[in-house]
Amino acid sequence: MEYNNLLVEKEGAVTTIAINRPKALNALNTEVLAELIDAFQALAKDSETRVVILTGAGEKSFVAGADITYMKDLNPLEAREFAILGQGLTSLIENLPQPVIAAVNGFALGGGCELAMSCDIRVAAENAKFGQPEVGLGVVPGFGGTQRLARLVSKGKAKELLFTADVLGAQEALEIGLADRVVPAAELKSFCLNMAQKIVSKGPVAIRLCKVAVNKGLEMDLTNALSYEAEVFSLCFATEDQKEGMNAFVEKRKADFSGK
Ligand code: CAA
């Protein structure tokens, strides 16, 4: 599919998707959401892509939110459809088989912060700005912000950010666990590519199972989550990757994983 609002770049096993709608600071309207859903659905089936990087085109914005000009005249049923569309995208990213790194290169506000939170890891440029400013528009976040923010940072911090609509700089976001890394803006791309390459060099099946184990485990009590981990651990022993990884260690050579 040809995209009007996305730039897709493949470098070996790493695919970068840049949201490219600069006139609206990459704000998410239904067309951008539909294109992102299409692109991530394709990536889920793309066995060559082992890590995805999601970013915003330009230097100023990751995503400045859901498109306010689009939302302004929605009726409640249309608003519900819009929320379900955005939530569908964030759940698709959260459950994508491959790890997704958010390279946050500026504003990550409202739907932009929600999109970043659905990624596995958030790397923020020093100029990144995070926030859920929806209450200033008279609405609550609709793409998962009330839920993922409260799961990612403390309940009180989430409520503080949701109630005040405060916008945090990259360093503050790092301090509360909303960002995982902060790097100079000029190094954001290379830092994320290096992180992606490090992930690509490890056992692909194990990486996928780690993602599932963390995501599913956090929805369970610890006893069930540990039992789930034991099942996932045992599953690894049915893979070529486990044999290759452990044999390579014993033979003092670098593992050459097949992802099987
Ligand atoms: N929707 C639509 N257009 C947007 C937008 C958005 N979320 N954010 C920015 N734009 C547009 C602006 O309207 C402007 O367009 P024009 O040039 O045609 O006027 C253009 O992008 C550039 O923006 P600014 O001139 O405002 O740039 P700035 O540097 O002065 O300010 C900003 C940047 C602080 C991000 C400011 O644009 C802003 O506050 N944007 C809105 C942020 C926001 O409230 N996001 C949450 C949306 S609600 C949501 O996301 C709900 C949900 O959970 C689903």
PDB file of C-alpha atoms and ligand atoms in Angstrom:
ATOM      1  CA  MET A   1       0.000   0.000   0.000  1.00  0.00           C
ATOM      2  CA  GLU A   2       1.169   3.533  -0.817  1.00  0.00           C
ATOM      3  CA  TYR A   3       1.049   5.813   2.189  1.00  0.00           C
ATOM      4  CA  ASN A   4       0.217   9.532   2.145  1.00  0.00           C
ATOM      5  CA  ASN A   5       1.354  10.105   5.735  1.00  0.00           C
ATOM      6  CA  LEU A   6       4.049   7.534   6.494  1.00  0.00           C
ATOM      7  CA  LEU A   7       7.658   7.045   5.477  1.00  0.00           C
ATOM      8  CA  VAL A   8       8.724   3.419   5.740  1.00  0.00           C
ATOM      9  CA  GLU A   9      12.409   2.569   5.608  1.00  0.00           C
ATOM     10  CA  LYS A  10      13.941  -0.905   5.851  1.00  0.00           C
ATOM     11  CA  GLU A  11      17.565  -1.368   6.865  1.00  0.00           C
ATOM     12  CA  GLY A  12      18.203  -5.104   7.085  1.00  0.00           C
ATOM     13  CA  ALA A  13      16.072  -6.490   9.912  1.00  0.00           C
ATOM     14  CA  VAL A  14      15.071  -3.047  11.234  1.00  0.00           C
ATOM     15  CA  THR A  15      12.067  -1.194   9.817  1.00  0.00           C
ATOM     16  CA  THR A  16      11.544   2.468  10.680  1.00  0.00           C
ATOM     17  CA  ILE A  17       8.124   4.056  10.328  1.00  0.00           C
ATOM     18  CA  ALA A  18       8.057   7.849  10.434  1.00  0.00           C
ATOM     19  CA  ILE A  19       4.683   9.587  10.700  1.00  0.00           C
ATOM     20  CA  ASN A  20       4.913  12.333   8.114  1.00  0.00           C
ATOM     21  CA  ARG A  21       2.248  14.974   8.392  1.00  0.00           C
ATOM     22  CA  PRO A  22       4.380  18.029   9.153  1.00  0.00           C
ATOM     23  CA  LYS A  23       1.729  20.683   8.572  1.00  0.00           C
ATOM     24  CA  ALA A  24      -0.132  19.382  11.646  1.00  0.00           C
ATOM     25  CA  LEU A  25       2.933  18.310  13.667  1.00  0.00           C
ATOM     26  CA  ASN A  26       2.105  14.690  12.723  1.00  0.00           C
ATOM     27  CA  ALA A  27      -1.324  14.792  14.416  1.00  0.00           C
ATOM     28  CA  LEU A  28      -3.383  11.625  14.036  1.00  0.00           C
ATOM     29  CA  ASN A  29      -6.514  11.781  11.895  1.00  0.00           C
ATOM     30  CA  THR A  30      -8.402   8.730  10.635  1.00  0.00           C
ATOM     31  CA  GLU A  31      -6.234   8.473   7.511  1.00  0.00           C
ATOM     32  CA  VAL A  32      -2.984   8.426   9.518  1.00  0.00           C
ATOM     33  CA  LEU A  33      -4.456   5.888  11.943  1.00  0.00           C
ATOM     34  CA  ALA A  34      -5.634   3.649   9.079  1.00  0.00           C
ATOM     35  CA  GLU A  35      -2.220   3.824   7.415  1.00  0.00           C
ATOM     36  CA  LEU A  36      -0.452   2.995  10.681  1.00  0.00           C
ATOM     37  CA  ILE A  37      -2.771   0.037  11.246  1.00  0.00           C
ATOM     38  CA  ASP A  38      -2.081  -1.209   7.726  1.00  0.00           C
ATOM     39  CA  ALA A  39       1.688  -0.781   8.138  1.00  0.00           C
ATOM     40  CA  PHE A  40       1.822  -2.547  11.521  1.00  0.00           C
ATOM     41  CA  GLN A  41      -0.444  -5.376  10.318  1.00  0.00           C
ATOM     42  CA  ALA A  42       1.968  -5.905   7.431  1.00  0.00           C
ATOM     43  CA  LEU A  43       4.960  -5.826   9.802  1.00  0.00           C
ATOM     44  CA  ALA A  44       3.353  -8.459  12.052  1.00  0.00           C
ATOM     45  CA  LYS A  45       3.558 -10.849   9.068  1.00  0.00           C
ATOM     46  CA  ASP A  46       6.975  -9.669   7.873  1.00  0.00           C
ATOM     47  CA  SER A  47       9.461 -12.311   9.015  1.00  0.00           C
ATOM     48  CA  GLU A  48      12.421 -10.214   7.783  1.00  0.00           C
ATOM     49  CA  THR A  49      11.665  -7.367  10.207  1.00  0.00           C
ATOM     50  CA  ARG A  50      12.901  -8.160  13.695  1.00  0.00           C
ATOM     51  CA  VAL A  51      12.658  -4.691  15.296  1.00  0.00           C
ATOM     52  CA  VAL A  52      10.494  -1.675  14.463  1.00  0.00           C
ATOM     53  CA  ILE A  53      11.341   1.958  15.210  1.00  0.00           C
ATOM     54  CA  LEU A  54       8.408   4.399  15.296  1.00  0.00           C
ATOM     55  CA  THR A  55       9.168   8.104  15.018  1.00  0.00           C
ATOM     56  CA  GLY A  56       7.853  11.411  13.688  1.00  0.00           C
ATOM     57  CA  ALA A  57       9.172  13.050  10.540  1.00  0.00           C
ATOM     58  CA  GLY A  58      10.785  16.447  11.072  1.00  0.00           C
ATOM     59  CA  GLU A  59      12.628  17.739  14.086  1.00  0.00           C
ATOM     60  CA  LYS A  60       9.826  19.239  16.105  1.00  0.00           C
ATOM     61  CA  SER A  61       7.269  16.555  16.727  1.00  0.00           C
ATOM     62  CA  PHE A  62       6.785  12.855  17.288  1.00  0.00           C
ATOM     63  CA  VAL A  63       2.995  13.248  17.278  1.00  0.00           C
ATOM     64  CA  ALA A  64       1.202  16.337  18.652  1.00  0.00           C
ATOM     65  CA  GLY A  65      -1.929  14.341  19.467  1.00  0.00           C
ATOM     66  CA  ALA A  66      -5.096  13.207  17.841  1.00  0.00           C
ATOM     67  CA  ASP A  67      -6.259  15.715  15.229  1.00  0.00           C
ATOM     68  CA  ILE A  68      -8.279  18.362  17.037  1.00  0.00           C
ATOM     69  CA  THR A  69      -9.716  19.849  13.835  1.00  0.00           C
ATOM     70  CA  TYR A  70     -11.082  16.374  12.983  1.00  0.00           C
ATOM     71  CA  MET A  71     -12.437  15.684  16.508  1.00  0.00           C
ATOM     72  CA  LYS A  72     -14.040  19.069  17.088  1.00  0.00           C
ATOM     73  CA  ASP A  73     -17.434  18.290  15.481  1.00  0.00           C
ATOM     74  CA  LEU A  74     -17.709  14.576  16.226  1.00  0.00           C
ATOM     75  CA  ASN A  75     -20.903  13.242  17.782  1.00  0.00           C
ATOM     76  CA  PRO A  76     -20.581  10.711  20.635  1.00  0.00           C
ATOM     77  CA  LEU A  77     -20.884   7.669  18.371  1.00  0.00           C
ATOM     78  CA  GLU A  78     -18.243   9.002  15.980  1.00  0.00           C
ATOM     79  CA  ALA A  79     -16.001   9.846  18.943  1.00  0.00           C
ATOM     80  CA  ARG A  80     -16.389   6.279  20.197  1.00  0.00           C
ATOM     81  CA  GLU A  81     -15.426   4.907  16.760  1.00  0.00           C
ATOM     82  CA  PHE A  82     -12.397   7.219  16.722  1.00  0.00           C
ATOM     83  CA  ALA A  83     -11.286   6.049  20.186  1.00  0.00           C
ATOM     84  CA  ILE A  84     -11.744   2.403  19.158  1.00  0.00           C
ATOM     85  CA  LEU A  85      -9.664   3.013  16.010  1.00  0.00           C
ATOM     86  CA  GLY A  86      -6.838   4.612  18.023  1.00  0.00           C
ATOM     87  CA  GLN A  87      -7.017   1.956  20.705  1.00  0.00           C
ATOM     88  CA  GLY A  88      -6.922  -0.713  17.995  1.00  0.00           C
ATOM     89  CA  LEU A  89      -3.664   0.755  16.754  1.00  0.00           C
ATOM     90  CA  THR A  90      -2.093   1.008  20.213  1.00  0.00           C
ATOM     91  CA  SER A  91      -3.087  -2.573  21.052  1.00  0.00           C
ATOM     92  CA  LEU A  92      -1.719  -3.751  17.699  1.00  0.00           C
ATOM     93  CA  ILE A  93       1.650  -2.136  18.488  1.00  0.00           C
ATOM     94  CA  GLU A  94       1.672  -3.398  22.079  1.00  0.00           C
ATOM     95  CA  ASN A  95       1.026  -6.945  20.867  1.00  0.00           C
ATOM     96  CA  LEU A  96       3.156  -6.834  17.725  1.00  0.00           C
ATOM     97  CA  PRO A  97       5.408  -9.921  17.698  1.00  0.00           C
ATOM     98  CA  GLN A  98       8.486  -7.731  17.206  1.00  0.00           C
ATOM     99  CA  PRO A  99       9.789  -5.150  19.706  1.00  0.00           C
ATOM    100  CA  VAL A 100       8.824  -1.572  18.852  1.00  0.00           C
ATOM    101  CA  ILE A 101      11.078   1.314  19.902  1.00  0.00           C
ATOM    102  CA  ALA A 102       9.524   4.786  20.030  1.00  0.00           C
ATOM    103  CA  ALA A 103      12.091   7.368  18.942  1.00  0.00           C
ATOM    104  CA  VAL A 104      10.429  10.422  20.476  1.00  0.00           C
ATOM    105  CA  ASN A 105      11.807  13.381  18.556  1.00  0.00           C
ATOM    106  CA  GLY A 106       9.745  16.261  19.959  1.00  0.00           C
ATOM    107  CA  PHE A 107       6.096  16.626  21.003  1.00  0.00           C
ATOM    108  CA  ALA A 108       4.463  13.429  22.231  1.00  0.00           C
ATOM    109  CA  LEU A 109       1.190  14.899  23.412  1.00  0.00           C
ATOM    110  CA  GLY A 110      -2.238  13.324  23.869  1.00  0.00           C
ATOM    111  CA  GLY A 111      -2.546  10.603  21.234  1.00  0.00           C
ATOM    112  CA  GLY A 112       1.201  10.995  20.611  1.00  0.00           C
ATOM    113  CA  CYS A 113       2.034  10.136  24.212  1.00  0.00           C
ATOM    114  CA  GLU A 114      -0.474   7.283  24.029  1.00  0.00           C
ATOM    115  CA  LEU A 115       1.160   5.976  20.862  1.00  0.00           C
ATOM    116  CA  ALA A 116       4.611   6.162  22.478  1.00  0.00           C
ATOM    117  CA  MET A 117       3.315   4.335  25.566  1.00  0.00           C
ATOM    118  CA  SER A 118       2.095   1.440  23.434  1.00  0.00           C
ATOM    119  CA  CYS A 119       5.659   0.897  22.191  1.00  0.00           C
ATOM    120  CA  ASP A 120       7.966  -1.403  24.153  1.00  0.00           C
ATOM    121  CA  ILE A 121      10.736   1.151  24.813  1.00  0.00           C
ATOM    122  CA  ARG A 122      10.695   4.966  24.646  1.00  0.00           C
ATOM    123  CA  VAL A 123      13.925   6.716  23.683  1.00  0.00           C
ATOM    124  CA  ALA A 124      13.497  10.473  24.010  1.00  0.00           C
ATOM    125  CA  ALA A 125      15.485  13.195  22.323  1.00  0.00           C
ATOM    126  CA  GLU A 126      16.512  15.944  24.746  1.00  0.00           C
ATOM    127  CA  ASN A 127      13.871  18.206  23.167  1.00  0.00           C
ATOM    128  CA  ALA A 128      11.039  15.681  23.628  1.00  0.00           C
ATOM    129  CA  LYS A 129       7.892  16.799  25.450  1.00  0.00           C
ATOM    130  CA  PHE A 130       5.410  14.367  26.933  1.00  0.00           C
ATOM    131  CA  GLY A 131       1.914  15.048  28.216  1.00  0.00           C
ATOM    132  CA  GLN A 132      -1.776  14.271  28.200  1.00  0.00           C
ATOM    133  CA  PRO A 133      -3.315  17.721  27.675  1.00  0.00           C
ATOM    134  CA  GLU A 134      -6.833  16.419  26.882  1.00  0.00           C
ATOM    135  CA  VAL A 135      -8.604  17.924  29.922  1.00  0.00           C
ATOM    136  CA  GLY A 136      -7.650  21.346  28.548  1.00  0.00           C
ATOM    137  CA  LEU A 137      -9.826  20.442  25.542  1.00  0.00           C
ATOM    138  CA  GLY A 138     -12.647  19.224  27.776  1.00  0.00           C
ATOM    139  CA  VAL A 139     -12.120  15.512  27.106  1.00  0.00           C
ATOM    140  CA  VAL A 140     -10.325  12.525  28.597  1.00  0.00           C
ATOM    141  CA  PRO A 141      -7.583  10.709  26.664  1.00  0.00           C
ATOM    142  CA  GLY A 142      -9.142   8.191  24.300  1.00  0.00           C
ATOM    143  CA  PHE A 143      -6.286   6.094  22.908  1.00  0.00           C
ATOM    144  CA  GLY A 144      -5.392   4.381  26.201  1.00  0.00           C
ATOM    145  CA  GLY A 145      -3.858   7.300  28.119  1.00  0.00           C
ATOM    146  CA  THR A 146      -5.835   6.864  31.321  1.00  0.00           C
ATOM    147  CA  GLN A 147      -4.876   3.187  31.390  1.00  0.00           C
ATOM    148  CA  ARG A 148      -1.304   2.882  30.086  1.00  0.00           C
ATOM    149  CA  LEU A 149      -0.005   5.987  31.879  1.00  0.00           C
ATOM    150  CA  ALA A 150      -1.287   4.671  35.213  1.00  0.00           C
ATOM    151  CA  ARG A 151       0.386   1.322  34.506  1.00  0.00           C
ATOM    152  CA  LEU A 152       3.687   2.886  33.440  1.00  0.00           C
ATOM    153  CA  VAL A 153       4.196   5.521  36.148  1.00  0.00           C
ATOM    154  CA  SER A 154       2.691   5.693  39.632  1.00  0.00           C
ATOM    155  CA  LYS A 155      -1.067   6.064  40.002  1.00  0.00           C
ATOM    156  CA  GLY A 156      -0.601   9.469  41.646  1.00  0.00           C
ATOM    157  CA  LYS A 157       1.804  10.740  38.963  1.00  0.00           C
ATOM    158  CA  ALA A 158      -0.564   9.572  36.239  1.00  0.00           C
ATOM    159  CA  LYS A 159      -3.440  11.421  37.864  1.00  0.00           C
ATOM    160  CA  GLU A 160      -1.290  14.525  38.373  1.00  0.00           C
ATOM    161  CA  LEU A 161      -0.396  14.583  34.664  1.00  0.00           C
ATOM    162  CA  LEU A 162      -3.958  13.800  33.570  1.00  0.00           C
ATOM    163  CA  PHE A 163      -5.557  16.407  35.871  1.00  0.00           C
ATOM    164  CA  THR A 164      -3.066  19.251  35.345  1.00  0.00           C
ATOM    165  CA  ALA A 165      -2.291  18.618  31.639  1.00  0.00           C
ATOM    166  CA  ASP A 166       1.324  19.457  32.545  1.00  0.00           C
ATOM    167  CA  VAL A 167       3.841  18.848  29.776  1.00  0.00           C
ATOM    168  CA  LEU A 168       7.069  17.144  30.891  1.00  0.00           C
ATOM    169  CA  GLY A 169      10.508  17.541  29.383  1.00  0.00           C
ATOM    170  CA  ALA A 170      12.546  14.469  28.466  1.00  0.00           C
ATOM    171  CA  GLN A 171      14.523  14.430  31.726  1.00  0.00           C
ATOM    172  CA  GLU A 172      11.397  14.606  33.900  1.00  0.00           C
ATOM    173  CA  ALA A 173       9.791  11.891  31.777  1.00  0.00           C
ATOM    174  CA  LEU A 174      12.890   9.752  32.381  1.00  0.00           C
ATOM    175  CA  GLU A 175      12.707  10.332  36.135  1.00  0.00           C
ATOM    176  CA  ILE A 176       9.131   9.000  36.356  1.00  0.00           C
ATOM    177  CA  GLY A 177       9.687   6.086  33.945  1.00  0.00           C
ATOM    178  CA  LEU A 178       7.681   7.505  31.064  1.00  0.00           C
ATOM    179  CA  ALA A 179      10.873   7.716  28.980  1.00  0.00           C
ATOM    180  CA  ASP A 180      13.464   4.946  29.214  1.00  0.00           C
ATOM    181  CA  ARG A 181      16.439   6.836  27.737  1.00  0.00           C
ATOM    182  CA  VAL A 182      17.269  10.437  26.897  1.00  0.00           C
ATOM    183  CA  VAL A 183      19.786  11.197  24.157  1.00  0.00           C
ATOM    184  CA  PRO A 184      20.852  14.323  22.261  1.00  0.00           C
ATOM    185  CA  ALA A 185      18.434  14.984  19.388  1.00  0.00           C
ATOM    186  CA  ALA A 186      21.185  14.575  16.785  1.00  0.00           C
ATOM    187  CA  GLU A 187      21.937  11.079  18.120  1.00  0.00           C
ATOM    188  CA  LEU A 188      18.362   9.809  18.434  1.00  0.00           C
ATOM    189  CA  LYS A 189      18.295   7.917  15.137  1.00  0.00           C
ATOM    190  CA  SER A 190      21.699   6.267  15.536  1.00  0.00           C
ATOM    191  CA  PHE A 191      21.026   5.424  19.199  1.00  0.00           C
ATOM    192  CA  CYS A 192      17.739   3.697  18.307  1.00  0.00           C
ATOM    193  CA  LEU A 193      19.324   1.874  15.360  1.00  0.00           C
ATOM    194  CA  ASN A 194      22.151   0.637  17.613  1.00  0.00           C
ATOM    195  CA  MET A 195      19.655  -0.554  20.209  1.00  0.00           C
ATOM    196  CA  ALA A 196      17.664  -2.254  17.445  1.00  0.00           C
ATOM    197  CA  GLN A 197      20.806  -3.955  16.074  1.00  0.00           C
ATOM    198  CA  LYS A 198      21.678  -5.223  19.550  1.00  0.00           C
ATOM    199  CA  ILE A 199      18.198  -6.789  19.771  1.00  0.00           C
ATOM    200  CA  VAL A 200      18.502  -8.212  16.237  1.00  0.00           C
ATOM    201  CA  SER A 201      21.733 -10.009  17.201  1.00  0.00           C
ATOM    202  CA  LYS A 202      19.956 -12.023  19.945  1.00  0.00           C
ATOM    203  CA  GLY A 203      17.685 -15.053  19.645  1.00  0.00           C
ATOM    204  CA  PRO A 204      14.569 -13.899  17.746  1.00  0.00           C
ATOM    205  CA  VAL A 205      12.186 -16.432  19.282  1.00  0.00           C
ATOM    206  CA  ALA A 206      13.413 -15.570  22.777  1.00  0.00           C
ATOM    207  CA  ILE A 207      12.920 -11.839  22.125  1.00  0.00           C
ATOM    208  CA  ARG A 208       9.342 -12.443  20.983  1.00  0.00           C
ATOM    209  CA  LEU A 209       8.609 -14.659  23.974  1.00  0.00           C
ATOM    210  CA  CYS A 210      10.157 -12.112  26.386  1.00  0.00           C
ATOM    211  CA  LYS A 211       7.743  -9.489  25.049  1.00  0.00           C
ATOM    212  CA  VAL A 212       4.740 -11.778  25.454  1.00  0.00           C
ATOM    213  CA  ALA A 213       5.863 -12.903  28.927  1.00  0.00           C
ATOM    214  CA  VAL A 214       6.252  -9.328  30.218  1.00  0.00           C
ATOM    215  CA  ASN A 215       2.979  -8.124  28.680  1.00  0.00           C
ATOM    216  CA  LYS A 216       0.874 -11.116  29.706  1.00  0.00           C
ATOM    217  CA  GLY A 217       2.600 -11.527  33.062  1.00  0.00           C
ATOM    218  CA  LEU A 218       1.808  -7.972  34.123  1.00  0.00           C
ATOM    219  CA  GLU A 219      -1.886  -8.773  33.680  1.00  0.00           C
ATOM    220  CA  MET A 220      -1.634 -11.769  36.072  1.00  0.00           C
ATOM    221  CA  ASP A 221      -0.903 -12.302  39.743  1.00  0.00           C
ATOM    222  CA  LEU A 222       2.728 -13.240  40.439  1.00  0.00           C
ATOM    223  CA  THR A 223       2.076 -16.966  41.024  1.00  0.00           C
ATOM    224  CA  ASN A 224       0.343 -17.373  37.656  1.00  0.00           C
ATOM    225  CA  ALA A 225       2.837 -15.095  35.940  1.00  0.00           C
ATOM    226  CA  LEU A 226       5.795 -17.166  37.169  1.00  0.00           C
ATOM    227  CA  SER A 227       4.076 -20.334  36.077  1.00  0.00           C
ATOM    228  CA  TYR A 228       3.517 -18.722  32.651  1.00  0.00           C
ATOM    229  CA  GLU A 229       7.217 -17.827  32.529  1.00  0.00           C
ATOM    230  CA  ALA A 230       8.151 -21.471  33.216  1.00  0.00           C
ATOM    231  CA  GLU A 231       5.976 -22.562  30.269  1.00  0.00           C
ATOM    232  CA  VAL A 232       7.529 -19.971  27.974  1.00  0.00           C
ATOM    233  CA  PHE A 233      11.032 -20.947  29.191  1.00  0.00           C
ATOM    234  CA  SER A 234      10.346 -24.610  28.429  1.00  0.00           C
ATOM    235  CA  LEU A 235       9.027 -23.673  24.974  1.00  0.00           C
ATOM    236  CA  CYS A 236      12.435 -22.171  24.132  1.00  0.00           C
ATOM    237  CA  PHE A 237      13.934 -25.649  24.445  1.00  0.00           C
ATOM    238  CA  ALA A 238      11.929 -26.715  21.390  1.00  0.00           C
ATOM    239  CA  THR A 239      13.733 -24.123  19.254  1.00  0.00           C
ATOM    240  CA  GLU A 240      16.844 -24.202  17.087  1.00  0.00           C
ATOM    241  CA  ASP A 241      17.747 -20.837  18.629  1.00  0.00           C
ATOM    242  CA  GLN A 242      18.172 -22.403  22.091  1.00  0.00           C
ATOM    243  CA  LYS A 243      20.416 -25.147  20.698  1.00  0.00           C
ATOM    244  CA  GLU A 244      22.449 -22.685  18.664  1.00  0.00           C
ATOM    245  CA  GLY A 245      22.712 -20.130  21.501  1.00  0.00           C
ATOM    246  CA  MET A 246      23.897 -22.630  24.104  1.00  0.00           C
ATOM    247  CA  ASN A 247      26.153 -24.602  21.729  1.00  0.00           C
ATOM    248  CA  ALA A 248      27.767 -21.343  20.569  1.00  0.00           C
ATOM    249  CA  PHE A 249      28.502 -20.422  24.191  1.00  0.00           C
ATOM    250  CA  VAL A 250      30.078 -23.793  24.932  1.00  0.00           C
ATOM    251  CA  GLU A 251      32.061 -23.700  21.666  1.00  0.00           C
ATOM    252  CA  LYS A 252      33.186 -20.116  22.416  1.00  0.00           C
ATOM    253  CA  ARG A 253      31.804 -18.674  19.184  1.00  0.00           C
ATOM    254  CA  LYS A 254      29.180 -16.102  18.250  1.00  0.00           C
ATOM    255  CA  ALA A 255      25.682 -17.554  17.909  1.00  0.00           C
ATOM    256  CA  ASP A 256      24.097 -17.525  14.467  1.00  0.00           C
ATOM    257  CA  PHE A 257      20.369 -17.567  15.199  1.00  0.00           C
ATOM    258  CA  SER A 258      17.856 -18.771  12.611  1.00  0.00           C
ATOM    259  CA  GLY A 259      14.754 -17.545  14.457  1.00  0.00           C
ATOM    260  CA  LYS A 260      13.303 -21.058  14.462  1.00  0.00           C
TER     261      LYS A 260
HETATM  262  N1  CAA B   1      -4.434  18.482  15.953  1.00  0.00           N
HETATM  263  C1  CAA B   1      -4.545  19.224  14.820  1.00  0.00           C
HETATM  264  N2  CAA B   1      -3.629  20.140  14.447  1.00  0.00           N
HETATM  265  C2  CAA B   1      -2.572  20.304  15.252  1.00  0.00           C
HETATM  266  C3  CAA B   1      -2.394  19.575  16.428  1.00  0.00           C
HETATM  267  C4  CAA B   1      -3.386  18.628  16.769  1.00  0.00           C
HETATM  268  N3  CAA B   1      -3.295  17.846  17.850  1.00  0.00           N
HETATM  269  N4  CAA B   1      -1.255  19.980  17.023  1.00  0.00           N
HETATM  270  C5  CAA B   1      -0.722  20.919  16.232  1.00  0.00           C
HETATM  271  N5  CAA B   1      -1.512  21.119  15.162  1.00  0.00           N
HETATM  272  C6  CAA B   1      -1.311  22.076  14.072  1.00  0.00           C
HETATM  273  C7  CAA B   1      -1.618  23.492  14.505  1.00  0.00           C
HETATM  274  O1  CAA B   1      -3.008  23.749  14.467  1.00  0.00           O
HETATM  275  C8  CAA B   1      -0.839  24.294  13.487  1.00  0.00           C
HETATM  276  O2  CAA B   1      -1.562  24.316  12.296  1.00  0.00           O
HETATM  277  P1  CAA B   1      -1.684  25.710  11.441  1.00  0.00           P
HETATM  278  O3  CAA B   1      -0.265  26.016  11.042  1.00  0.00           O
HETATM  279  O4  CAA B   1      -2.571  25.345  10.290  1.00  0.00           O
HETATM  280  O5  CAA B   1      -2.252  26.727  12.380  1.00  0.00           O
HETATM  281  C9  CAA B   1       0.395  23.423  13.241  1.00  0.00           C
HETATM  282  O6  CAA B   1       0.051  22.109  13.697  1.00  0.00           O
HETATM  283  C10 CAA B   1       1.592  23.889  14.032  1.00  0.00           C
HETATM  284  O7  CAA B   1       1.216  23.991  15.396  1.00  0.00           O
HETATM  285  P2  CAA B   1       1.449  25.302  16.281  1.00  0.00           P
HETATM  286  O8  CAA B   1       1.464  26.520  15.418  1.00  0.00           O
HETATM  287  O9  CAA B   1       0.449  25.269  17.390  1.00  0.00           O
HETATM  288  O10 CAA B   1       2.916  25.014  16.814  1.00  0.00           O
HETATM  289  P3  CAA B   1       3.561  25.511  18.186  1.00  0.00           P
HETATM  290  O11 CAA B   1       4.995  25.133  18.116  1.00  0.00           O
HETATM  291  O12 CAA B   1       3.194  26.903  18.472  1.00  0.00           O
HETATM  292  O13 CAA B   1       2.851  24.588  19.317  1.00  0.00           O
HETATM  293  C11 CAA B   1       2.063  22.545  20.265  1.00  0.00           C
HETATM  294  C12 CAA B   1       3.055  23.216  19.307  1.00  0.00           C
HETATM  295  C13 CAA B   1       2.346  22.960  21.710  1.00  0.00           C
HETATM  296  C14 CAA B   1       2.232  21.037  20.128  1.00  0.00           C
HETATM  297  C15 CAA B   1       0.623  22.967  19.885  1.00  0.00           C
HETATM  298  O14 CAA B   1       0.445  22.769  18.490  1.00  0.00           O
HETATM  299  C16 CAA B   1      -0.436  22.198  20.600  1.00  0.00           C
HETATM  300  O15 CAA B   1      -0.729  22.483  21.759  1.00  0.00           O
HETATM  301  N6  CAA B   1      -1.066  21.201  19.910  1.00  0.00           N
HETATM  302  C17 CAA B   1      -2.133  20.434  20.472  1.00  0.00           C
HETATM  303  C18 CAA B   1      -1.629  19.425  21.475  1.00  0.00           C
HETATM  304  C19 CAA B   1      -2.774  18.657  22.081  1.00  0.00           C
HETATM  305  O16 CAA B   1      -3.631  19.204  22.760  1.00  0.00           O
HETATM  306  N7  CAA B   1      -2.806  17.333  21.847  1.00  0.00           N
HETATM  307  C20 CAA B   1      -3.826  16.475  22.366  1.00  0.00           C
HETATM  308  C21 CAA B   1      -4.934  16.314  21.355  1.00  0.00           C
HETATM  309  S1  CAA B   1      -6.332  15.489  22.036  1.00  0.00           S
HETATM  310  C22 CAA B   1      -5.996  13.841  21.913  1.00  0.00           C
HETATM  311  O17 CAA B   1      -4.913  13.434  21.537  1.00  0.00           O
HETATM  312  C23 CAA B   1      -7.136  12.956  22.347  1.00  0.00           C
HETATM  313  C24 CAA B   1      -6.825  11.517  22.454  1.00  0.00           C
HETATM  314  O18 CAA B   1      -6.288  11.047  23.429  1.00  0.00           O
HETATM  315  C25 CAA B   1      -7.275  10.632  21.414  1.00  0.00           C
END
